[in-house]
Amino acid sequence: MKNELLSIGEMAKINNISVSTLRLYDEIGLLKPCYTDEESRYRYYNIRQNARLDMIQYMKALGMELKEIKEVLESGDTKLIESILIRRKKQVKEQMANLNLQLGAISRTIESLERYRKSPNIGTITIEYIPHRMIYSLPTNTNFYDYGIEVYENELRDLKNSLIKHNLPQIYYCNAGTTMKKESFLEGRLESDEIFVLVDEAFPRTESVKRIESGMYVCIYLDSFDDEPEYAKRLLEYCEENNYKVAGDYICEVLTEFSVFDDEKRGMFLRLQVPVSFR
Amino acid sequence: MKNELLSIGEMAKINNISVSTLRLYDEIGLLKPCYTDEESRYRYYNIRQNARLDMIQYMKALGMELKEIKEVLESGDTKLIESILIRRKKQVKEQMANLNLQLGAISRTIESLERYRKSPNIGTITIEYIPHRMIYSLPTNTNFYDYGIEVYENELRDLKNSLIKHNLPQIYYCNAGTTMKKESFLEGRLESDEIFVLVDEAFPRTESVKRIESGMYVCIYLDSFDDEPEYAKRLLEYCEENNYKVAGDYICEVLTEFSVFDDEKRGMFLRLQVPVSFR
DNA sequence: GAAAAACTCTAAACCTACATTAGAGTTTTG
DNA sequence: CAAAACTCTAATGTAGGTTTAGAGTTTTTC
């Protein structure tokens, strides 16, 4: 029973690890077999070496790199282990926070796709209650209605870089939109005011984060930015015909955006909207 | 302003991405520059291509692989995106559960190291209140006191494999221990009863999971399995001298285990303990 | 208009923690 | 003693890039 040597295959089996992994560990000096036949180069292990292998696997499960593990095992310094673990703890927490954001973003995207499938036809006008929203916004430098998509792209770039510069999670960058002052809208002048991305409650509160109040909105659906001027006009006409009083700023919201068709145009699904009051 | 082409460096800068990543995307066909100079092979991009790049980055942020992203963008199939996202959602949840386990294990290890640093000298006898603990245990097949460390290693292997076989998180496998029946202990016979690992409240409840009740324990500290028989004897003598009544089974608990010194022996810090009553 | 600076190209190597494969040699089993 | 099972080395592949070398191109500066 004692001093029995284990072949690499046996060692692998009892430790639930692959043979090639054991060879790798030998190579990098993490776990050397206790005896190597000089002629056949066969590796032989002692069952007592399981202790070290357990340690390696445990540290690996804690997310440490093989290099770190080697370093720790060689130094035998528990202070070093501790400092690595403390660092690792931070990392794990960050990762969890990130995954949480991902989860939210994934759910929102799935919802958004569902909505897209069930959405009304292009040109449909609806009157909807829209709950309050939070947006991260920047004023537009140039009125992109005067120039076209390139300028819009630039503004969007600026917004994105502003997020990055402030270390804000970029993952929100899916549902974007623009606003226009009520006055501009009412007078039929197309003047961009702000560009924004929708964020959720978990988003850090900064100066640039604002709340758009809930309320009844008159909306019209479309699928291209190019059509915005025409559809905005229709929206205005509809409000006038029905005597709805425009109660706030106009919003162009990107509900779903999938640039899947070609490189030249954003494949979009948009909802233009103005809050109204029925006095 | 219009139709201005961007060099790869400019494109990289405005999108906060590296030049080499853009080249990689070109290579794998994920994002081809809209124009490539045939002589110089220089890549030129259009700002409108940002839409696609945004999409790529967004999907990447959702944790999708480049291959998947390419597939989705080429197919333009929102159903496909959705199914990938749903799969991804599951993955993320699993990852979070794993990270949670990691976090717990890391914290326990840090605590365990701290405890090690502040622990009493070898041979110290203490009387301590120990809160209740949960263990995952298996009966020992062989009395390893009769054979030595190899048999203990084997038993430990079996325990570990039992965990793996039942799909239980291996990360708990740090603090192990063994038990001995009260009767054996009192009569000075060394007979191993069970081998266990400590688990926490979050661990799934299976048949093999038991609770060790809280209570006052007489404990003795040591740093090698080899010394266990001697120290167990001392513990018994101490109880007898002081008229403490042994109230339950004997436990040999591994407080800290770092096989950092050599391959031949587990570097350990142990606490032998028996619950006592002061009638 | 020429030199210098800044940029870009391709191709290959490197990163982690292994997995896989080929082809040759060794040990165990029947 | 042959066949089966195992092990060896060395090289290659994986994902999503980064880094580097050496050559060529474009832009800036004087």
Coordinates of C-alpha atoms (C1' of nucleotides) in Angstrom, one line a residue:
Chain A
M1 CA 0.0 0.0 0.0
K2 CA 2.8 2.3 0.8
N3 CA 5.2 4.0 -1.6
E4 CA 3.3 2.9 -4.6
L5 CA 4.0 5.1 -7.5
L6 CA 1.2 6.4 -9.8
S7 CA 1.5 6.6 -13.5
I8 CA 0.5 9.9 -15.0
G9 CA -2.8 8.4 -16.2
E10 CA -3.6 7.1 -12.7
M11 CA -2.7 10.4 -11.1
A12 CA -4.9 12.2 -13.6
K13 CA -7.8 10.0 -13.0
I14 CA -7.8 10.2 -9.2
N15 CA -7.5 13.9 -9.4
N16 CA -10.0 14.5 -12.1
I17 CA -7.6 16.3 -14.3
S18 CA -6.2 15.6 -17.7
V19 CA -2.9 14.0 -18.5
S20 CA -1.9 16.9 -20.7
T21 CA -2.5 19.3 -17.8
L22 CA -0.3 17.2 -15.6
R23 CA 2.4 17.3 -18.3
L24 CA 2.0 21.1 -18.5
Y25 CA 2.4 21.5 -14.8
D26 CA 5.5 19.5 -14.9
E27 CA 6.9 21.6 -17.8
I28 CA 6.3 24.9 -16.0
G29 CA 7.5 23.5 -12.8
L30 CA 4.3 23.7 -10.9
L31 CA 4.1 20.1 -10.0
K32 CA 7.0 17.8 -10.8
P33 CA 6.5 14.1 -10.7
C34 CA 8.4 12.7 -7.8
Y35 CA 10.3 10.3 -10.1
T36 CA 11.0 10.4 -13.8
D37 CA 12.4 7.3 -15.5
E38 CA 15.5 8.5 -17.2
E39 CA 15.3 6.1 -20.1
S40 CA 11.6 6.0 -20.9
R41 CA 11.0 9.6 -19.6
Y42 CA 7.8 8.2 -18.0
R43 CA 6.5 10.3 -15.1
Y44 CA 5.6 8.7 -11.8
Y45 CA 3.7 10.4 -8.9
N46 CA 3.3 9.8 -5.3
I47 CA -0.2 10.0 -3.8
R48 CA 1.2 12.4 -1.3
Q49 CA 1.7 14.9 -4.1
N50 CA -2.1 15.2 -4.2
A51 CA -1.7 17.8 -1.4
R52 CA 0.1 20.1 -3.7
L53 CA -2.2 19.4 -6.6
D54 CA -5.2 20.2 -4.3
M55 CA -3.7 23.4 -3.4
I56 CA -3.1 24.3 -7.0
Q57 CA -6.7 23.4 -7.9
Y58 CA -8.0 25.4 -5.0
M59 CA -6.1 28.5 -6.0
K60 CA -7.1 28.0 -9.5
A61 CA -10.7 27.9 -8.4
L62 CA -10.1 31.2 -6.6
G63 CA -9.2 32.6 -10.0
M64 CA -5.5 32.8 -9.6
E65 CA -3.2 32.4 -12.6
L66 CA -0.8 29.5 -12.8
K67 CA 2.1 31.9 -12.6
E68 CA 0.8 33.4 -9.4
I69 CA 0.2 30.0 -7.9
K70 CA 3.7 28.9 -8.7
E71 CA 5.1 32.1 -7.2
V72 CA 3.1 31.6 -4.0
L73 CA 3.9 27.9 -3.7
E74 CA 7.6 28.6 -4.2
S75 CA 7.7 31.5 -1.7
G76 CA 5.6 29.8 0.9
D77 CA 4.7 33.3 2.0
T78 CA 1.2 33.5 3.4
K79 CA 1.3 37.3 3.3
L80 CA 1.7 37.0 -0.5
I81 CA -1.2 34.7 -0.8
E82 CA -3.3 37.0 1.2
S83 CA -2.4 40.1 -0.9
I84 CA -3.2 38.2 -4.0
L85 CA -6.5 37.0 -2.6
I86 CA -7.4 40.5 -1.6
R87 CA -6.7 41.8 -5.0
R88 CA -8.6 38.9 -6.5
K89 CA -11.6 39.7 -4.3
K90 CA -11.8 43.1 -5.8
Q91 CA -11.6 41.7 -9.3
V92 CA -14.4 39.3 -8.6
K93 CA -16.6 42.0 -7.2
E94 CA -15.9 44.1 -10.3
Q95 CA -16.7 41.1 -12.5
M96 CA -19.9 40.5 -10.7
A97 CA -20.9 44.1 -11.1
N98 CA -20.1 43.8 -14.8
L99 CA -22.1 40.7 -15.2
N100 CA -25.0 42.4 -13.5
L101 CA -24.9 45.2 -16.1
Q102 CA -24.6 42.6 -18.8
L103 CA -27.6 40.8 -17.5
G104 CA -29.6 44.0 -17.5
A105 CA -28.5 44.9 -21.0
I106 CA -29.3 41.4 -22.4
S107 CA -32.7 41.5 -20.9
R108 CA -33.4 44.9 -22.3
T109 CA -32.2 43.8 -25.7
I110 CA -34.4 40.7 -25.7
E111 CA -37.3 42.9 -24.7
S112 CA -36.5 45.3 -27.4
L113 CA -36.5 42.6 -30.0
E114 CA -39.8 41.4 -28.8
R115 CA -41.2 44.8 -29.0
Y116 CA -39.8 45.1 -32.5
R117 CA -41.7 42.0 -33.6
K118 CA -44.9 43.2 -32.1
S119 CA -44.6 46.8 -33.1
P120 CA -47.1 48.7 -35.3
N121 CA -46.6 49.3 -38.9
I122 CA -44.5 52.1 -40.2
G123 CA -46.5 55.3 -40.2
T124 CA -48.9 54.2 -37.5
I125 CA -49.8 57.0 -35.0
T126 CA -50.6 56.0 -31.5
I127 CA -51.3 57.7 -28.2
E128 CA -49.5 56.0 -25.4
Y129 CA -48.7 56.3 -21.8
I130 CA -44.9 56.2 -21.5
P131 CA -43.4 55.7 -18.0
H132 CA -40.6 57.9 -16.9
R133 CA -37.1 57.4 -18.3
M134 CA -33.6 58.3 -17.4
I135 CA -31.2 59.6 -20.1
Y136 CA -27.6 60.5 -20.3
S137 CA -27.5 63.4 -22.7
L138 CA -25.3 66.0 -24.3
P139 CA -26.3 69.1 -26.2
T140 CA -25.7 68.7 -29.9
N141 CA -22.9 71.0 -31.3
T142 CA -24.4 71.2 -34.7
N143 CA -27.9 70.8 -36.0
F144 CA -27.6 67.5 -37.8
Y145 CA -30.9 68.0 -39.6
D146 CA -29.0 70.5 -41.7
Y147 CA -26.2 68.2 -42.5
G148 CA -27.3 64.6 -42.4
I149 CA -26.2 61.3 -41.0
E150 CA -22.4 62.1 -40.8
V151 CA -22.9 64.8 -38.3
Y152 CA -25.3 62.7 -36.3
E153 CA -22.7 60.0 -36.2
N154 CA -20.1 62.5 -35.0
E155 CA -22.4 63.6 -32.2
L156 CA -23.1 60.1 -31.2
R157 CA -19.3 59.5 -31.1
D158 CA -18.9 62.4 -28.8
L159 CA -21.6 61.1 -26.5
K160 CA -20.0 57.7 -26.5
N161 CA -16.6 59.1 -25.7
S162 CA -18.0 61.2 -23.0
L163 CA -19.3 58.1 -21.4
I164 CA -15.9 56.4 -21.7
K165 CA -14.1 59.5 -20.4
H166 CA -16.2 59.4 -17.3
N167 CA -15.7 55.7 -16.9
L168 CA -19.4 55.0 -17.3
P169 CA -20.4 51.6 -18.5
Q170 CA -20.6 51.6 -22.3
I171 CA -23.1 48.8 -22.3
Y172 CA -25.9 51.3 -22.1
Y173 CA -25.0 52.5 -25.5
C174 CA -27.8 50.7 -27.3
N175 CA -31.0 52.8 -27.2
A176 CA -30.1 56.2 -28.3
G177 CA -32.2 59.2 -29.3
T178 CA -32.4 62.9 -29.9
T179 CA -34.5 65.7 -28.6
M180 CA -35.8 68.9 -30.1
K181 CA -37.3 71.8 -28.2
K182 CA -41.1 72.1 -28.2
E183 CA -40.9 75.5 -29.8
S184 CA -38.9 74.2 -32.8
F185 CA -41.2 71.3 -33.2
L186 CA -44.3 73.5 -33.1
E187 CA -42.9 75.9 -35.7
G188 CA -41.9 73.1 -38.0
R189 CA -38.2 74.0 -37.7
L190 CA -36.0 71.0 -37.4
E191 CA -33.4 71.9 -34.8
S192 CA -31.7 69.2 -32.8
D193 CA -31.2 70.0 -29.2
E194 CA -29.8 67.0 -27.4
I195 CA -28.5 63.6 -28.1
F196 CA -28.9 60.9 -25.5
V197 CA -28.8 57.3 -24.5
L198 CA -31.3 55.6 -22.2
V199 CA -29.9 54.4 -18.9
D200 CA -31.5 52.6 -16.1
E201 CA -31.9 53.2 -12.4
A202 CA -28.6 51.5 -11.6
F203 CA -26.7 54.0 -13.7
P204 CA -24.5 56.4 -11.7
R205 CA -26.1 59.9 -11.3
T206 CA -24.1 62.5 -12.9
E207 CA -24.8 66.0 -14.2
S208 CA -25.6 64.7 -17.6
V209 CA -28.3 62.3 -16.3
K210 CA -31.8 63.6 -16.6
R211 CA -35.3 62.4 -16.1
I212 CA -37.9 62.4 -18.8
E213 CA -41.3 62.6 -17.1
S214 CA -43.9 60.0 -17.6
G215 CA -47.1 60.9 -19.4
M216 CA -49.2 60.5 -22.5
Y217 CA -47.4 60.8 -25.7
V218 CA -48.5 61.0 -29.3
C219 CA -46.2 58.7 -31.3
I220 CA -45.4 57.8 -34.8
Y221 CA -43.3 54.8 -35.9
L222 CA -40.8 54.7 -38.7
D223 CA -37.7 52.8 -39.8
S224 CA -35.2 55.3 -41.1
F225 CA -33.6 58.5 -39.9
D226 CA -34.0 59.9 -43.4
D227 CA -37.7 59.9 -43.0
E228 CA -37.7 61.7 -39.7
P229 CA -38.6 65.2 -41.1
E230 CA -41.6 63.9 -43.0
Y231 CA -42.9 61.9 -40.1
A232 CA -42.3 64.7 -37.6
K233 CA -44.5 66.8 -39.8
R234 CA -47.2 64.2 -39.8
L235 CA -47.0 64.0 -36.1
L236 CA -47.4 67.8 -35.8
E237 CA -50.4 67.8 -38.2
Y238 CA -52.0 65.0 -36.2
C239 CA -51.7 66.9 -33.0
E240 CA -53.2 70.0 -34.6
E241 CA -56.0 68.2 -36.3
N242 CA -57.0 66.6 -33.0
N243 CA -56.4 69.6 -30.9
Y244 CA -53.9 67.9 -28.7
K245 CA -51.8 70.4 -26.8
V246 CA -48.1 69.7 -27.0
A247 CA -46.8 69.7 -23.5
G248 CA -43.1 69.3 -23.8
D249 CA -40.1 68.6 -25.9
Y250 CA -40.1 66.3 -28.9
I251 CA -38.2 63.1 -28.7
C252 CA -36.9 60.8 -31.4
E253 CA -36.2 57.5 -29.8
V254 CA -34.4 54.5 -31.3
L255 CA -36.3 51.5 -30.2
T256 CA -34.3 48.9 -31.9
E257 CA -31.2 49.2 -33.9
F258 CA -29.7 46.4 -35.9
S259 CA -27.2 47.3 -38.6
V260 CA -27.4 44.0 -40.0
F261 CA -28.2 44.7 -43.6
D262 CA -25.4 46.7 -44.9
D263 CA -22.6 49.0 -43.8
E264 CA -24.1 52.1 -45.2
K265 CA -27.2 52.7 -43.1
R266 CA -28.3 52.1 -39.6
G267 CA -31.1 49.6 -39.7
M268 CA -33.5 51.1 -37.3
F269 CA -36.8 51.2 -35.7
L270 CA -37.8 54.6 -34.4
R271 CA -40.6 56.2 -32.5
L272 CA -41.1 59.9 -32.7
Q273 CA -43.0 61.3 -29.8
V274 CA -44.4 64.4 -28.1
P275 CA -46.0 64.6 -24.8
V276 CA -49.5 66.0 -25.0
S277 CA -52.1 67.3 -22.5
F278 CA -55.9 67.0 -23.0
R279 CA -57.1 70.0 -21.4
Chain B
M1 CA -17.8 67.3 -44.4
K2 CA -19.4 64.5 -46.4
N3 CA -17.8 61.4 -47.8
E4 CA -14.7 62.0 -45.9
L5 CA -12.7 58.9 -45.5
L6 CA -11.1 57.9 -42.2
S7 CA -7.7 56.3 -42.0
I8 CA -7.5 53.3 -39.8
G9 CA -5.9 55.3 -37.0
E10 CA -8.7 57.9 -37.1
M11 CA -11.3 55.2 -37.1
A12 CA -9.7 53.6 -34.2
K13 CA -9.4 56.8 -32.2
I14 CA -13.0 57.9 -32.6
N15 CA -14.2 54.4 -31.7
N16 CA -11.9 53.8 -28.8
I17 CA -10.6 50.7 -30.3
S18 CA -7.1 49.7 -31.3
V19 CA -5.8 49.7 -34.8
S20 CA -4.8 46.1 -34.6
T21 CA -8.3 45.2 -33.6
L22 CA -9.7 46.9 -36.7
R23 CA -7.2 45.0 -38.8
L24 CA -8.3 41.8 -37.2
Y25 CA -11.9 42.6 -37.9
D26 CA -11.1 43.2 -41.5
E27 CA -9.2 40.0 -41.7
I28 CA -12.1 37.9 -40.3
G29 CA -14.6 39.8 -42.4
L30 CA -16.4 41.3 -39.5
L31 CA -15.9 44.9 -40.5
K32 CA -14.3 45.6 -43.9
P33 CA -13.0 49.1 -44.6
C34 CA -15.2 50.6 -47.3
Y35 CA -12.2 51.3 -49.4
T36 CA -8.7 49.8 -49.6
D37 CA -6.0 51.3 -51.7
E38 CA -4.9 48.7 -54.1
E39 CA -1.3 49.8 -54.2
S40 CA -0.6 50.9 -50.7
R41 CA -3.1 48.4 -49.1
Y42 CA -4.1 51.3 -46.8
R43 CA -7.5 50.9 -45.2
Y44 CA -10.1 53.7 -45.3
Y45 CA -13.3 53.8 -43.4
N46 CA -16.5 55.8 -43.7
I47 CA -17.9 57.3 -40.6
R48 CA -21.2 55.6 -41.4
Q49 CA -19.5 52.3 -40.7
N50 CA -19.6 53.2 -37.0
A51 CA -23.1 51.9 -36.9
R52 CA -21.8 48.4 -37.6
L53 CA -18.9 48.8 -35.3
D54 CA -21.3 50.0 -32.5
M55 CA -23.3 46.9 -33.1
I56 CA -20.3 44.7 -32.9
Q57 CA -19.1 46.3 -29.7
Y58 CA -22.5 46.1 -28.2
M59 CA -22.8 42.4 -28.9
K60 CA -19.3 41.9 -27.6
A61 CA -20.3 43.6 -24.4
L62 CA -23.2 41.2 -24.2
G63 CA -20.6 38.5 -24.1
M64 CA -21.1 37.1 -27.6
E65 CA -18.2 35.6 -29.6
L66 CA -16.9 37.3 -32.7
K67 CA -18.0 34.3 -34.7
E68 CA -21.5 34.6 -33.4
I69 CA -21.6 38.3 -34.1
K70 CA -20.4 37.7 -37.6
E71 CA -23.0 35.1 -38.1
V72 CA -25.8 37.3 -36.8
L73 CA -24.7 40.3 -38.8
E74 CA -24.6 38.3 -41.9
S75 CA -27.9 36.6 -41.5
G76 CA -29.7 39.7 -40.3
D77 CA -32.0 37.3 -38.4
T78 CA -33.3 38.8 -35.2
K79 CA -34.6 35.4 -34.1
L80 CA -31.0 34.2 -34.1
I81 CA -29.9 37.1 -32.0
E82 CA -32.6 36.4 -29.6
S83 CA -31.8 32.8 -29.2
I84 CA -28.1 33.6 -28.7
L85 CA -29.0 36.2 -26.1
I86 CA -31.3 33.8 -24.2
R87 CA -28.5 31.2 -24.1
R88 CA -26.1 33.9 -23.0
K89 CA -28.4 35.0 -20.3
K90 CA -28.2 31.6 -18.8
Q91 CA -24.5 31.6 -19.0
V92 CA -24.2 34.9 -17.3
K93 CA -26.4 33.7 -14.5
E94 CA -24.2 30.6 -14.0
Q95 CA -21.1 32.8 -14.0
M96 CA -22.6 35.0 -11.4
A97 CA -23.4 32.0 -9.2
N98 CA -19.9 30.8 -9.6
L99 CA -18.4 34.1 -8.8
N100 CA -20.5 34.2 -5.7
L101 CA -19.0 30.9 -4.6
Q102 CA -15.6 32.2 -5.4
L103 CA -16.1 35.3 -3.3
G104 CA -17.2 33.2 -0.4
A105 CA -14.3 30.9 -0.7
I106 CA -11.8 33.7 -1.1
S107 CA -13.2 35.4 2.0
R108 CA -13.0 32.2 4.0
T109 CA -9.4 31.6 2.9
I110 CA -8.4 35.1 3.9
E111 CA -10.1 34.6 7.2
S112 CA -8.4 31.3 7.6
L113 CA -5.0 32.9 7.0
E114 CA -5.7 35.6 9.5
R115 CA -6.6 33.0 12.0
Y116 CA -3.5 31.2 11.3
R117 CA -1.4 34.2 12.0
K118 CA -3.2 34.9 15.3
S119 CA -3.4 31.3 16.4
P120 CA -2.0 29.9 19.6
N121 CA 1.2 28.0 19.8
I122 CA 1.4 24.4 19.0
G123 CA 0.3 22.3 21.9
T124 CA -1.9 25.0 23.4
I125 CA -5.1 23.8 25.0
T126 CA -8.1 26.1 24.9
I127 CA -11.7 25.9 25.8
E128 CA -13.7 27.6 23.1
Y129 CA -17.2 28.2 22.0
I130 CA -17.5 27.0 18.4
P131 CA -20.6 28.0 16.4
H132 CA -22.5 25.3 14.5
R133 CA -21.0 24.1 11.3
M134 CA -22.2 22.2 8.2
I135 CA -20.1 19.4 6.8
Y136 CA -20.2 17.2 3.7
S137 CA -19.0 13.8 5.0
L138 CA -18.4 10.2 4.0
P139 CA -17.6 7.3 6.3
T140 CA -14.0 6.2 6.0
N141 CA -13.5 2.8 4.4
T142 CA -10.4 2.1 6.3
N143 CA -9.1 3.3 9.6
F144 CA -6.3 5.4 8.3
Y145 CA -4.7 5.7 11.8
D146 CA -3.6 2.1 11.2
Y147 CA -2.0 2.9 7.9
G148 CA -0.9 6.4 7.6
I149 CA -1.2 9.3 5.3
E150 CA -1.5 7.4 2.0
V151 CA -4.8 5.9 3.1
Y152 CA -6.0 9.3 4.3
E153 CA -5.1 10.7 0.9
N154 CA -7.2 8.0 -0.7
E155 CA -10.1 8.7 1.5
L156 CA -9.8 12.4 0.7
R157 CA -9.7 11.5 -3.0
D158 CA -12.9 9.6 -2.6
L159 CA -14.6 12.4 -0.9
K160 CA -13.5 14.8 -3.5
N161 CA -14.7 12.6 -6.3
S162 CA -18.0 12.1 -4.6
L163 CA -18.4 15.9 -4.7
I164 CA -17.6 16.0 -8.3
K165 CA -19.8 13.1 -9.1
H166 CA -22.8 14.9 -7.5
N167 CA -21.9 18.1 -9.4
L168 CA -21.2 19.9 -6.1
P169 CA -18.9 22.9 -6.2
Q170 CA -15.4 21.7 -5.6
I171 CA -14.5 25.1 -4.3
Y172 CA -15.4 24.0 -0.8
Y173 CA -12.6 21.6 -0.8
C174 CA -10.3 23.6 1.4
N175 CA -11.1 23.0 5.0
A176 CA -11.3 19.3 5.6
G177 CA -11.3 17.1 8.6
T178 CA -12.1 13.8 10.2
T179 CA -14.2 12.6 13.0
M180 CA -13.9 9.8 15.6
K181 CA -16.7 8.4 17.8
K182 CA -16.8 9.6 21.3
E183 CA -16.4 6.0 22.6
S184 CA -13.2 5.4 20.6
F185 CA -11.8 8.7 21.8
L186 CA -12.6 8.0 25.5
E187 CA -11.0 4.5 25.3
G188 CA -7.9 5.8 23.6
R189 CA -8.5 3.8 20.5
L190 CA -7.7 5.7 17.3
E191 CA -10.5 4.8 15.0
S192 CA -11.4 7.1 12.2
D193 CA -15.2 7.4 11.6
E194 CA -15.8 10.0 8.9
I195 CA -13.9 12.3 6.6
F196 CA -15.5 15.7 5.8
V197 CA -15.2 19.1 4.2
L198 CA -16.7 22.2 5.7
V199 CA -19.5 23.8 3.6
D200 CA -21.5 26.9 4.1
E201 CA -25.2 27.7 4.2
A202 CA -25.3 28.1 0.5
F203 CA -24.3 24.6 -0.2
P204 CA -27.0 22.4 -1.6
R205 CA -28.5 20.1 1.0
T206 CA -27.9 16.5 0.2
E207 CA -27.9 13.3 2.3
S208 CA -24.2 13.6 3.0
V209 CA -24.6 17.1 4.5
K210 CA -24.8 17.2 8.3
R211 CA -24.8 19.8 11.0
I212 CA -22.3 19.8 13.8
E213 CA -23.9 21.5 16.8
S214 CA -22.5 24.6 18.4
G215 CA -21.1 24.3 21.9
M216 CA -18.0 24.5 24.2
Y217 CA -15.1 22.5 22.9
V218 CA -11.8 21.6 24.5
C219 CA -9.2 22.1 21.7
I220 CA -5.6 21.5 21.1
Y221 CA -3.5 23.0 18.3
L222 CA -0.9 21.2 16.2
D223 CA 0.8 21.4 12.8
S224 CA 1.2 17.9 11.5
F225 CA -1.1 14.9 11.0
D226 CA 1.7 12.7 12.3
D227 CA 1.4 14.2 15.7
E228 CA -2.3 13.6 16.0
P229 CA -2.2 10.5 18.1
E230 CA 0.0 12.1 20.7
Y231 CA -2.0 15.3 20.9
A232 CA -5.3 13.4 21.0
K233 CA -4.0 11.6 24.0
R234 CA -3.0 14.9 25.6
L235 CA -6.5 16.2 25.0
L236 CA -8.1 13.3 26.6
E237 CA -5.8 13.6 29.6
Y238 CA -6.6 17.2 30.0
C239 CA -10.3 16.5 30.0
E240 CA -9.9 13.8 32.6
E241 CA -7.7 15.9 34.8
N242 CA -10.2 18.8 34.8
N243 CA -13.2 16.6 35.0
Y244 CA -14.7 17.8 31.8
K245 CA -17.3 15.4 30.5
V246 CA -16.9 14.6 26.9
A247 CA -20.3 15.3 25.3
G248 CA -19.9 14.2 21.7
D249 CA -17.7 12.9 18.9
Y250 CA -14.1 14.0 18.5
I251 CA -13.1 16.1 15.5
C252 CA -9.8 16.7 13.8
E253 CA -10.2 20.0 11.9
V254 CA -7.8 21.4 9.3
L255 CA -7.8 25.1 9.9
T256 CA -5.3 26.1 7.3
E257 CA -3.6 24.0 4.8
F258 CA -0.7 25.2 2.7
S259 CA 1.4 22.7 1.0
V260 CA 4.0 25.3 0.2
F261 CA 7.1 23.8 1.7
D262 CA 7.6 20.6 -0.1
D263 CA 5.8 17.9 -2.0
E264 CA 6.0 15.3 0.6
K265 CA 3.8 16.5 3.4
R266 CA 0.7 18.6 3.8
G267 CA 1.7 21.8 5.5
M268 CA -1.1 22.1 8.0
F269 CA -2.5 23.8 11.0
L270 CA -4.9 21.6 12.9
R271 CA -7.2 21.8 15.8
L272 CA -8.3 18.7 17.6
Q273 CA -11.5 19.2 19.5
V274 CA -14.1 17.5 21.7
P275 CA -17.4 19.0 22.9
V276 CA -17.6 19.0 26.7
S277 CA -20.3 19.7 29.2
F278 CA -19.7 21.2 32.7
R279 CA -22.2 19.5 34.7
Chain C
dG1 C1' 10.7 70.4 -53.1
dA2 C1' 13.1 67.7 -49.8
dA3 C1' 13.7 65.8 -45.3
dA4 C1' 11.6 64.4 -41.2
dA5 C1' 7.8 62.8 -38.7
dA6 C1' 3.9 60.3 -38.4
dC7 C1' 1.4 56.8 -40.0
dT8 C1' 0.3 52.2 -42.1
dC9 C1' 1.3 47.8 -44.1
dT10 C1' 2.2 42.5 -43.6
dA11 C1' 3.7 38.7 -41.3
dA12 C1' 4.9 36.5 -37.4
dA13 C1' 5.3 35.8 -32.5
dC14 C1' 3.2 36.1 -27.9
dC15 C1' -0.5 35.8 -24.3
dT16 C1' -3.5 31.9 -21.1
dA17 C1' -4.4 27.3 -19.9
dC18 C1' -4.9 23.9 -21.7
dA19 C1' -6.7 20.1 -25.8
dT20 C1' -5.5 17.6 -29.7
dT21 C1' -2.7 15.1 -32.9
dA22 C1' 1.1 12.4 -35.0
dG23 C1' 4.4 9.2 -34.7
dA24 C1' 7.4 6.6 -31.9
dG25 C1' 8.4 4.1 -27.8
dT26 C1' 7.1 1.4 -23.3
dT27 C1' 4.4 -1.3 -20.2
dT28 C1' 0.8 -4.3 -19.1
dT29 C1' -2.4 -7.9 -20.3
dG30 C1' -4.0 -12.2 -22.2
Chain D
dC1 C1' 5.0 -13.2 -27.4
dA2 C1' 1.7 -10.4 -29.6
dA3 C1' -1.9 -7.1 -28.9
dA4 C1' -3.7 -3.6 -26.2
dA5 C1' -3.1 0.1 -23.5
dC6 C1' -0.4 3.5 -22.1
dT7 C1' 3.2 7.3 -22.4
dC8 C1' 6.6 10.1 -24.6
dT9 C1' 7.9 14.6 -27.3
dA10 C1' 6.9 18.1 -30.3
dA11 C1' 4.0 20.7 -32.8
dT12 C1' -0.5 22.9 -33.6
dG13 C1' -4.9 25.0 -32.3
dT14 C1' -8.1 27.7 -29.4
dA15 C1' -10.1 33.3 -28.6
dG16 C1' -9.4 37.8 -29.1
dG17 C1' -6.5 40.2 -29.4
dT18 C1' -1.3 42.8 -28.5
dT19 C1' 3.4 43.4 -29.7
dT20 C1' 7.2 43.7 -32.8
dA21 C1' 10.1 44.1 -36.9
dG22 C1' 11.1 45.8 -41.1
dA23 C1' 9.4 48.0 -45.0
dG24 C1' 6.6 51.3 -47.4
dT25 C1' 3.3 55.6 -47.5
dT26 C1' 1.4 60.0 -46.3
dT27 C1' 1.6 64.3 -44.1
dT28 C1' 4.0 67.9 -42.0
dT29 C1' 7.6 71.1 -41.6
dC30 C1' 11.2 73.9 -43.2

